[in-house]
Short mmCIF file of C-alpha atoms in Angstrom, two decimals:
data_model
loop_
_atom_site.label_atom_id
_atom_site.label_comp_id
_atom_site.label_asym_id
_atom_site.label_seq_id
_atom_site.Cartn_x
_atom_site.Cartn_y
_atom_site.Cartn_z
CA MET A 137 0.03 0.07 0.15
CA LYS A 138 2.00 2.86 -1.60
CA ASN A 139 1.09 6.64 -1.45
CA ARG A 140 3.66 7.97 -3.47
CA ASN A 141 2.79 10.43 -6.11
CA ASN A 142 5.86 9.69 -8.48
CA GLN A 143 5.06 6.29 -8.86
CA LYS A 144 1.11 7.33 -9.78
CA LEU A 145 2.13 9.76 -12.36
CA GLU A 146 4.84 6.65 -13.35
CA ALA A 147 2.21 4.40 -14.14
CA ILE A 148 0.42 6.19 -16.38
CA THR A 149 2.03 6.19 -19.45
CA GLN A 150 1.27 7.40 -23.48
CA LYS A 151 -0.35 3.44 -23.69
CA THR A 152 -2.64 3.97 -20.89
CA LEU A 153 -6.57 4.95 -21.02
CA ILE A 154 -7.94 6.55 -18.49
CA VAL A 155 -11.58 6.06 -17.60
CA GLY A 156 -13.59 8.52 -14.95
CA VAL A 157 -16.85 6.98 -13.57
CA ASP A 158 -19.15 8.89 -11.89
CA ILE A 159 -21.32 6.69 -9.89
CA ALA A 160 -24.94 6.24 -8.82
CA LYS A 161 -27.73 4.38 -7.76
CA GLU A 162 -29.10 3.46 -11.38
CA THR A 163 -27.19 4.84 -13.72
CA GLN A 164 -23.62 5.82 -14.29
CA TRP A 165 -21.48 8.23 -16.78
CA ALA A 166 -18.08 6.93 -17.56
CA ARG A 167 -15.41 9.59 -19.86
CA PHE A 168 -12.42 8.50 -21.25
CA VAL A 169 -9.17 10.25 -21.89
CA ASP A 170 -5.42 9.57 -22.86
CA TYR A 171 -2.00 10.15 -20.64
CA ARG A 172 -2.39 13.84 -21.79
CA GLY A 173 -6.15 14.25 -20.98
CA LEU A 174 -7.74 14.56 -23.76
CA GLU A 175 -10.88 12.80 -24.42
CA LEU A 176 -10.90 9.43 -26.58
CA GLY A 177 -14.96 8.91 -27.85
CA LYS A 178 -18.31 9.46 -26.67
CA ALA A 179 -19.72 10.04 -23.33
CA LEU A 180 -20.81 6.37 -22.34
CA LYS A 181 -23.99 6.33 -19.80
CA PHE A 182 -24.83 2.70 -18.48
CA ARG A 183 -26.77 1.20 -16.01
CA ASN A 184 -25.99 -0.09 -13.03
CA ASP A 185 -26.63 -3.99 -13.30
CA LYS A 186 -24.75 -6.73 -15.84
CA LYS A 187 -25.79 -5.70 -18.96
CA GLY A 188 -24.31 -1.87 -18.09
CA PHE A 189 -21.13 -3.55 -16.92
CA GLU A 190 -20.77 -5.14 -20.38
CA ASN A 191 -21.13 -2.48 -21.97
CA ILE A 192 -18.64 -0.10 -20.03
CA LEU A 193 -15.68 -3.07 -20.35
CA ALA A 194 -16.69 -3.57 -24.15
CA SER A 195 -16.56 0.52 -24.80
CA ILE A 196 -13.20 -0.22 -22.93
CA GLU A 197 -11.77 -2.62 -25.46
CA ALA A 198 -12.79 -1.19 -28.34
CA ILE A 199 -10.97 2.11 -28.07
CA CYS A 200 -7.81 0.34 -26.58
CA LYS A 201 -8.11 -1.01 -29.55
CA ASN A 202 -8.74 1.41 -31.73
CA LYS A 203 -6.11 3.84 -30.22
CA ARG A 204 -3.32 0.68 -29.72
CA LEU A 205 -3.65 1.13 -25.76
CA ASP A 206 -2.34 -1.57 -23.90
CA ASP A 207 -2.85 -0.44 -19.96
CA VAL A 208 -6.45 0.58 -18.41
CA ILE A 209 -6.81 2.19 -15.57
CA LEU A 210 -10.32 3.33 -14.21
CA GLY A 211 -11.36 5.91 -11.26
CA MET A 212 -14.51 6.54 -9.20
CA GLU A 213 -15.49 7.91 -6.27
CA PRO A 214 -16.38 5.71 -3.29
CA THR A 215 -20.22 6.59 -3.20
CA GLY A 216 -21.98 4.65 -0.85
CA HIS A 217 -21.70 0.79 -1.29
CA TYR A 218 -22.95 1.62 -5.17
CA TRP A 219 -19.31 1.43 -6.52
CA LYS A 220 -18.30 -2.07 -5.26
CA PRO A 221 -20.34 -4.44 -7.60
CA LEU A 222 -18.86 -2.26 -10.37
CA ALA A 223 -15.37 -2.26 -9.06
CA ASN A 224 -15.58 -5.76 -8.16
CA TYR A 225 -16.50 -7.09 -11.67
CA LEU A 226 -13.81 -5.28 -13.57
CA MET A 227 -11.50 -5.90 -11.48
CA MET A 228 -12.37 -9.49 -12.16
CA HIS A 229 -11.34 -8.74 -16.03
CA GLU A 230 -8.08 -7.34 -14.92
CA VAL A 231 -8.75 -4.08 -15.04
CA THR A 232 -7.04 -1.77 -12.91
CA VAL A 233 -9.59 0.25 -10.55
CA VAL A 234 -8.63 3.49 -7.92
CA MET A 235 -10.04 5.88 -6.05
CA VAL A 236 -10.59 9.71 -6.16
CA ASN A 237 -11.45 11.73 -2.93
CA PRO A 238 -14.78 13.57 -3.62
CA SER A 239 -13.55 16.66 -2.21
CA HIS A 240 -11.09 16.48 -4.43
CA THR A 241 -13.44 16.22 -7.31
CA LYS A 242 -15.92 19.21 -5.75
CA ARG A 243 -12.74 21.45 -5.85
CA ALA A 244 -11.40 20.25 -9.10
CA LYS A 245 -14.68 20.95 -11.67
CA GLU A 246 -14.48 24.15 -12.10
CA LEU A 247 -11.25 23.99 -13.77
CA ASP A 248 -12.33 23.14 -17.05
CA ASP A 249 -15.06 25.64 -17.78
CA ASN A 250 -14.47 27.79 -14.77
CA SER A 251 -18.39 26.86 -13.91
CA GLN A 252 -19.90 25.88 -10.68
CA THR A 253 -22.47 23.50 -12.76
CA LYS A 254 -22.27 20.08 -11.56
CA ASN A 255 -23.50 16.94 -13.22
CA ASP A 256 -22.37 13.01 -13.68
CA LYS A 257 -21.11 13.69 -16.95
CA LYS A 258 -19.12 16.35 -16.00
CA ASP A 259 -17.79 14.76 -12.77
CA ALA A 260 -16.78 11.78 -14.65
CA LEU A 261 -14.43 14.28 -16.59
CA THR A 262 -12.96 15.15 -13.46
CA ILE A 263 -12.07 12.19 -12.16
CA ALA A 264 -10.55 10.87 -15.42
CA ARG A 265 -8.29 13.90 -15.08
CA LEU A 266 -7.61 13.42 -11.33
CA VAL A 267 -6.63 10.05 -11.87
CA ARG A 268 -4.39 11.45 -15.17
CA ASP A 269 -2.49 14.05 -12.62
CA GLY A 270 -1.81 10.68 -10.23
CA ARG A 271 -4.72 12.17 -7.55
CA TYR A 272 -6.19 8.98 -6.94
CA TYR A 273 -5.56 6.01 -4.03
CA GLU A 274 -5.69 2.16 -4.68
CA VAL A 275 -8.55 0.32 -4.59
CA TYR A 276 -8.30 -2.38 -1.72
CA MET A 277 -11.21 -5.06 -1.39
CA PRO A 278 -10.03 -7.49 1.53
CA GLN A 279 -10.17 -11.42 -0.08
CA ASP A 280 -10.84 -14.49 2.03
CA ILE A 281 -11.11 -14.26 5.71
CA PHE A 282 -10.28 -10.84 5.94
CA ALA A 283 -13.25 -10.21 3.68
CA GLU A 284 -15.42 -12.49 6.12
CA LEU A 285 -13.47 -10.21 9.29
CA ARG A 286 -14.69 -6.88 7.42
CA VAL A 287 -18.22 -8.13 6.74
CA LEU A 288 -18.34 -9.26 10.70
CA THR A 289 -16.76 -6.00 12.01
CA ASN A 290 -19.71 -3.29 9.82
CA ALA A 291 -22.43 -6.23 11.04
CA ARG A 292 -21.20 -5.66 14.79
CA ILE A 293 -20.99 -1.66 14.05
CA SER A 294 -24.02 -1.67 12.65
CA LEU A 295 -25.77 -3.61 15.62
CA MET A 296 -24.14 -1.34 18.27
CA LYS A 297 -25.71 1.66 16.84
CA ARG A 298 -28.85 0.07 16.89
CA HIS A 299 -28.62 -1.39 20.74
CA ASN A 300 -27.11 1.98 22.03
CA ALA A 301 -29.97 3.78 20.23
CA LEU A 302 -32.35 1.22 21.83
CA LYS A 303 -31.11 1.46 25.19
CA ASN A 304 -31.59 5.06 25.45
CA THR A 305 -34.64 5.46 24.19
CA ILE A 306 -35.80 3.13 27.19
CA THR A 307 -34.04 5.06 29.01
CA ALA A 308 -36.24 8.42 28.22
CA VAL A 309 -39.18 6.82 28.59
CA MET A 310 -37.98 5.70 32.06
CA ASP A 311 -36.62 8.82 32.79
CA GLU A 312 -40.03 10.76 31.65
CA TYR A 313 -42.27 7.99 33.63
CA PHE A 314 -40.41 6.55 36.51
CA PRO A 315 -37.41 8.80 37.00
CA GLU A 316 -36.71 7.38 40.35
CA ILE A 317 -36.12 3.37 39.29
CA VAL A 318 -32.41 4.28 39.66
CA LYS A 319 -32.06 4.55 43.05
CA VAL A 320 -33.27 1.00 43.72
CA PHE A 321 -31.31 -0.27 40.33
CA LYS A 322 -28.06 1.44 39.58
CA LYS A 323 -28.30 0.34 35.95
CA PRO A 324 -31.95 -0.81 35.03
CA LEU A 325 -30.96 -2.29 32.00
CA LYS A 326 -28.12 -4.34 32.92
CA GLY A 327 -29.71 -6.82 35.54
CA LYS A 328 -31.72 -9.57 35.98
CA ALA A 329 -34.32 -8.32 38.55
CA SER A 330 -34.13 -4.75 36.97
CA MET A 331 -35.25 -6.07 33.63
CA GLN A 332 -37.74 -8.24 34.95
CA ILE A 333 -39.45 -5.05 36.58
CA LEU A 334 -39.39 -3.45 32.91
CA LYS A 335 -41.12 -6.07 31.31
CA SER A 336 -44.02 -6.54 34.06
CA CYS A 337 -44.05 -3.31 36.20
CA PRO A 338 -42.01 -0.96 35.12
CA PHE A 339 -44.09 2.42 36.15
CA PRO A 340 -44.98 3.63 40.02
CA SER A 341 -48.69 3.00 39.78
CA LEU A 342 -48.21 -0.76 38.68
CA ILE A 343 -45.58 -1.18 40.98
CA LEU A 344 -48.24 -0.18 44.08
CA GLU A 345 -50.73 -2.12 42.72
CA LEU A 346 -48.34 -5.30 42.57
CA GLY A 347 -47.38 -4.22 46.80
CA VAL A 348 -44.39 -5.51 47.77
CA ASP A 349 -45.31 -9.68 47.78
CA GLY A 350 -46.37 -8.92 43.92
CA VAL A 351 -42.91 -7.11 43.40
CA LEU A 352 -40.97 -9.78 45.02
CA ALA A 353 -43.07 -12.48 43.18
CA GLU A 354 -41.94 -10.89 39.69
CA ILE A 355 -38.13 -10.38 40.23
CA LYS A 356 -38.32 -14.34 41.50
CA LYS A 357 -39.00 -15.36 37.70
CA ALA A 358 -35.96 -13.84 36.93
CA VAL A 359 -33.52 -13.92 39.72
CA LYS A 360 -33.68 -18.39 41.20
CA LYS A 361 -31.44 -17.42 44.12
CA THR A 362 -33.21 -15.69 47.16
CA VAL A 363 -33.74 -12.37 46.38
CA GLY A 364 -34.40 -9.82 49.67
CA ARG A 365 -37.78 -8.67 50.08
CA LYS A 366 -35.60 -5.49 51.14
CA LYS A 367 -35.02 -4.34 47.28
CA ALA A 368 -38.96 -5.14 46.95
CA GLU A 369 -39.55 -2.56 49.76
CA GLN A 370 -37.56 -0.13 48.85
CA LEU A 371 -38.86 0.08 45.16
CA VAL A 372 -42.14 0.13 46.31
CA GLU A 373 -41.38 3.29 48.77
CA THR A 374 -39.80 4.87 45.75
CA ALA A 375 -42.48 4.34 43.89
CA LYS A 376 -44.96 6.05 46.38
CA THR A 377 -42.99 9.31 45.70
CA SER A 378 -42.47 9.14 42.06
CA ILE A 379 -42.62 12.59 40.15
CA GLY A 380 -43.01 10.49 36.69
CA VAL A 381 -45.81 11.19 34.72
CA THR A 382 -49.09 9.26 34.73
CA TYR A 383 -50.74 9.39 31.80
CA GLY A 384 -50.42 6.92 28.82
CA ILE A 385 -49.74 4.05 30.93
CA ALA A 386 -50.72 1.78 28.47
CA SER A 387 -49.39 2.76 25.81
CA ALA A 388 -46.29 3.07 27.07
CA LYS A 389 -45.54 -0.33 28.95
CA LEU A 390 -46.46 -1.77 25.34
CA LYS A 391 -43.79 0.58 23.87
CA LEU A 392 -41.36 -0.80 26.66
CA GLU A 393 -42.23 -4.27 26.00
CA LEU A 394 -41.58 -3.84 22.10
CA MET A 395 -38.24 -2.42 23.09
CA ILE A 396 -36.94 -4.69 25.63
CA GLU A 397 -37.94 -7.67 23.14
CA GLU A 398 -36.12 -6.07 20.53
CA LEU A 399 -32.96 -4.91 22.79
CA GLU A 400 -32.55 -8.87 23.75
CA LEU A 401 -32.81 -9.44 20.29
CA LEU A 402 -30.24 -7.62 19.17
CA THR A 403 -27.97 -8.52 22.49
CA LYS A 404 -28.30 -12.16 21.37
CA GLN A 405 -27.47 -11.00 17.84
CA LEU A 406 -24.29 -9.23 18.91
CA ALA A 407 -23.38 -12.27 20.88
CA GLN A 408 -23.77 -14.62 17.68
CA ILE A 409 -21.11 -11.73 15.94
CA GLU A 410 -18.63 -11.63 18.50
CA THR A 411 -18.17 -15.54 18.42
CA SER A 412 -18.20 -15.17 14.60
CA MET A 413 -15.18 -12.98 14.89
CA GLU A 414 -13.49 -15.04 17.57
CA LEU A 415 -13.51 -17.77 15.30
CA VAL A 416 -12.70 -16.38 11.66
CA LEU A 417 -9.54 -13.82 14.02
CA ALA A 418 -8.64 -17.86 14.66
CA ASP A 419 -8.64 -18.77 11.32
CA THR A 420 -6.08 -15.56 10.05
CA GLY A 421 -2.79 -16.85 11.60
CA PHE A 422 -2.41 -13.86 13.66
CA GLY A 423 -4.80 -14.01 15.95
CA GLU A 424 -2.84 -15.60 18.89
CA ILE A 425 -0.19 -13.10 18.11
CA ILE A 426 -2.18 -9.86 18.79
CA LEU A 427 -4.00 -11.24 21.81
CA GLY A 428 -1.28 -12.23 23.45
CA ILE A 429 -0.89 -8.05 23.66
CA PRO A 430 -1.88 -7.46 27.25
CA GLY A 431 -5.13 -5.44 26.96
CA MET A 432 -5.99 -6.45 23.78
CA GLY A 433 -9.58 -8.40 23.54
CA VAL A 434 -10.75 -10.59 20.91
CA VAL A 435 -13.27 -8.08 19.85
CA THR A 436 -11.05 -5.54 18.94
CA ALA A 437 -8.48 -7.19 17.71
CA ALA A 438 -10.64 -9.02 15.28
CA SER A 439 -12.64 -5.58 14.41
CA PHE A 440 -8.50 -3.76 13.71
CA LEU A 441 -7.85 -6.27 11.32
CA GLY A 442 -11.36 -6.09 9.66
CA GLU A 443 -10.74 -2.90 9.10
CA ILE A 444 -7.14 -2.92 7.83
CA GLY A 445 -7.13 -6.78 5.81
CA ASP A 446 -4.19 -8.77 5.73
CA PRO A 447 -1.46 -6.11 7.66
CA MET A 448 1.55 -8.39 5.48
CA ARG A 449 0.05 -5.62 2.50
CA PHE A 450 1.68 -2.51 4.06
CA ASP A 451 5.13 -1.77 4.09
CA ASN A 452 5.30 0.22 7.71
CA PRO A 453 2.91 0.81 10.30
CA ARG A 454 2.58 4.55 9.25
CA GLN A 455 1.12 3.90 6.35
CA ILE A 456 -1.56 2.04 9.02
CA SER A 457 -2.14 5.20 11.08
CA ARG A 458 -2.25 7.24 8.24
CA MET A 459 -5.32 5.00 6.98
CA ALA A 460 -6.95 5.76 10.43
CA GLY A 461 -6.37 9.50 9.61
CA TYR A 462 -3.94 9.77 12.90
CA ASN A 463 -1.37 11.71 10.37
CA LEU A 464 -0.71 15.06 11.57
CA VAL A 465 -1.11 18.08 9.52
CA GLU A 466 -0.58 22.18 10.11
CA ASP A 467 -2.02 25.31 8.67
CA SER A 468 1.18 27.54 8.44
CA SER A 469 1.89 30.55 6.49
CA GLY A 470 4.89 32.91 6.60
CA LYS A 471 5.30 33.63 10.32
CA ASN A 472 1.74 32.39 10.92
CA LYS A 473 2.91 29.24 13.04
CA SER A 474 -0.39 26.81 13.95
CA GLY A 475 -0.81 24.23 15.61
CA THR A 476 -0.60 20.38 14.46
CA ALA A 477 -3.88 18.41 15.01
CA ILE A 478 -4.68 14.37 13.18
CA SER A 479 -6.09 15.15 9.87
CA LYS A 480 -9.10 12.27 10.41
CA ARG A 481 -8.90 11.80 6.88
CA GLY A 482 -9.27 7.97 6.91
CA ARG A 483 -11.33 5.17 7.79
CA LYS A 484 -13.10 6.40 11.05
CA ASN A 485 -14.08 2.77 12.28
CA LEU A 486 -10.93 2.28 12.44
CA ARG A 487 -9.81 4.87 14.38
CA SER A 488 -12.98 4.23 16.68
CA VAL A 489 -11.37 0.70 17.49
CA LEU A 490 -7.91 1.93 18.27
CA TYR A 491 -9.35 4.55 20.45
CA GLN A 492 -10.87 1.77 22.38
CA ILE A 493 -8.05 -0.41 22.46
CA ALA A 494 -6.11 2.71 24.00
CA ILE A 495 -8.43 3.51 26.68
CA THR A 496 -8.10 -0.02 27.57
CA MET A 497 -4.12 -0.51 27.21
CA VAL A 498 -3.72 2.13 29.54
CA ALA A 499 -5.78 0.78 32.24
CA VAL A 500 -4.21 -2.50 31.66
CA ASN A 501 -0.72 -2.71 29.74
CA ASP A 502 2.35 -1.93 32.11
CA GLU A 503 4.03 -0.27 29.33
CA MET A 504 1.60 1.86 27.40
CA LYS A 505 0.33 2.98 31.43
CA GLU A 506 4.03 4.25 32.02
CA LEU A 507 3.92 5.75 28.45
CA TYR A 508 0.62 7.29 28.64
CA ARG A 509 1.54 9.27 32.29
CA TYR A 510 4.71 10.41 30.38
CA LEU A 511 3.29 11.83 27.71
CA LYS A 512 0.54 13.69 29.96
CA THR A 513 3.78 14.78 32.38
CA ARG A 514 6.70 15.80 30.60
CA PRO A 515 8.60 18.96 31.10
CA ASN A 516 8.20 20.13 27.56
CA SER A 517 5.21 19.98 24.98
CA PRO A 518 3.19 17.47 27.78
CA LEU A 519 0.09 16.42 26.04
CA LYS A 520 -3.86 16.27 26.86
CA LYS A 521 -5.40 13.35 27.79
CA LYS A 522 -7.27 12.59 24.11
CA GLN A 523 -3.61 14.26 22.25
CA ALA A 524 -1.97 11.00 24.69
CA LEU A 525 -4.29 8.32 24.06
CA VAL A 526 -3.73 9.00 19.83
CA VAL A 527 -0.63 8.67 20.55
CA ILE A 528 -0.92 5.48 22.11
CA SER A 529 -3.02 4.65 19.64
CA LYS A 530 0.01 5.02 16.89
CA LYS A 531 2.13 3.07 19.53
CA ILE A 532 -0.36 0.27 19.77
CA VAL A 533 -0.39 0.11 15.19
CA THR A 534 3.30 -0.38 15.61
CA VAL A 535 3.62 -2.18 17.98
CA ILE A 536 0.69 -5.35 16.19
CA TYR A 537 2.46 -4.38 13.16
CA ASN A 538 6.11 -5.61 14.18
CA LEU A 539 4.47 -8.76 15.92
CA VAL A 540 2.67 -9.92 13.13
CA LYS A 541 5.34 -8.82 10.46
CA LYS A 542 8.39 -10.78 12.43
CA GLN A 543 5.26 -13.47 13.90
CA THR A 544 6.78 -12.91 17.30
CA GLU A 545 5.50 -12.68 20.64
CA TYR A 546 4.95 -9.41 22.98
CA LYS A 547 7.89 -8.95 25.09
CA ALA A 548 7.22 -6.12 27.14
CA GLU A 549 11.04 -5.09 27.34
CA LEU A 550 11.10 -4.37 23.84
CA VAL A 551 7.92 -2.13 23.30
CA LEU A 552 9.47 0.83 24.30
CA GLY A 553 13.00 1.83 22.86
CA GLU A 554 15.82 2.88 24.50
CA PHE A 555 15.68 6.59 23.53
CA ARG A 556 12.13 6.71 24.87
CA LYS A 557 13.15 4.81 28.17
CA ASN A 558 15.91 7.28 28.98
CA GLN A 559 13.41 10.15 28.34
CA MET A 560 11.28 8.46 30.60
CA LYS A 561 13.90 7.79 33.48
CA GLN A 562 14.22 11.96 32.63
CA VAL A 563 11.18 12.61 34.11
CA ALA A 564 10.66 9.98 37.00
#
């Protein structure tokens, strides 16, 4: 995975056909140019189906034959998920597919006609000329085991979003009808007893109707071990002084029942996804090595590989950090010097996974904990909490990459280099 502009430019020769495609849900536009940016042939409008894919492939072959061109490089924007079938089809037919940043297309569209006009036909030509200038990046579509991990990772992210949103909605309902329940159950959506109460008698009027014995009986349906009457009495006493609203009780209870039913289903589905992630992680051959790092969990390790794909395709760990958007940027001019910040131009989910790993590691991994403490307390340019966690995230990438590349186990004494150790000793 190289990102050197010279190599991109050298890949485009006099024998190269450059194709720009503007992706849409149903209909795409394609434009064809040579290495100078001169348009070859007419613009092609084709549908997002098998016949449409065959049409663009036939057009590519015809132009290559007529113009005696040997190579083809096709650029497109990563528009939602609509680009994937076309990219997969063309790559199977040995067409080089690359990606162009949509922000680059937006900025470059006025260069040809000095007009803000935007349409799919125009964008296709802009994309083709951006590719001609080497302003693209290579497409990576994970295969085999890493494709499985990518799908599982995306599925888990989707389920987690719905799961968290549902929990927030349930909490909002309880805040409206029985806000004091947290005085009895600190985390109502965690315990078996509290979940049974939410299902059977979630609101004060229902609790008072059942009384202490009735509430105790409901709790015992979920918790087999002995449950103290004290908890049931506390719930009844709390219900007596509740400030929760008293309208729409029946409808609110039905709404709550349906949401809890969905929440339990999502919880079950998440468990199935995570079990599958554990099995697939083991099949990659890297699972045991990565899980040997103190503080690394199965789900986070699988999610990391699901986001980056095969780690062996990278030349160095900096490429993975850049992929996550952790490369530093600044906005300085003349005497005006700005601070630096991470670009965030990369995979958002990868950045999120690394951040979660970093939070865990600074709590349980001795080496990362020590480095984190040093970064926040060093005499020169101490970092804030989030800044230090970003540095830890990048360090984690380096550790994982080196362990996988060398096929060796985690050794605490090798995590921090001698230079860093000396810095930390001076502060200590």
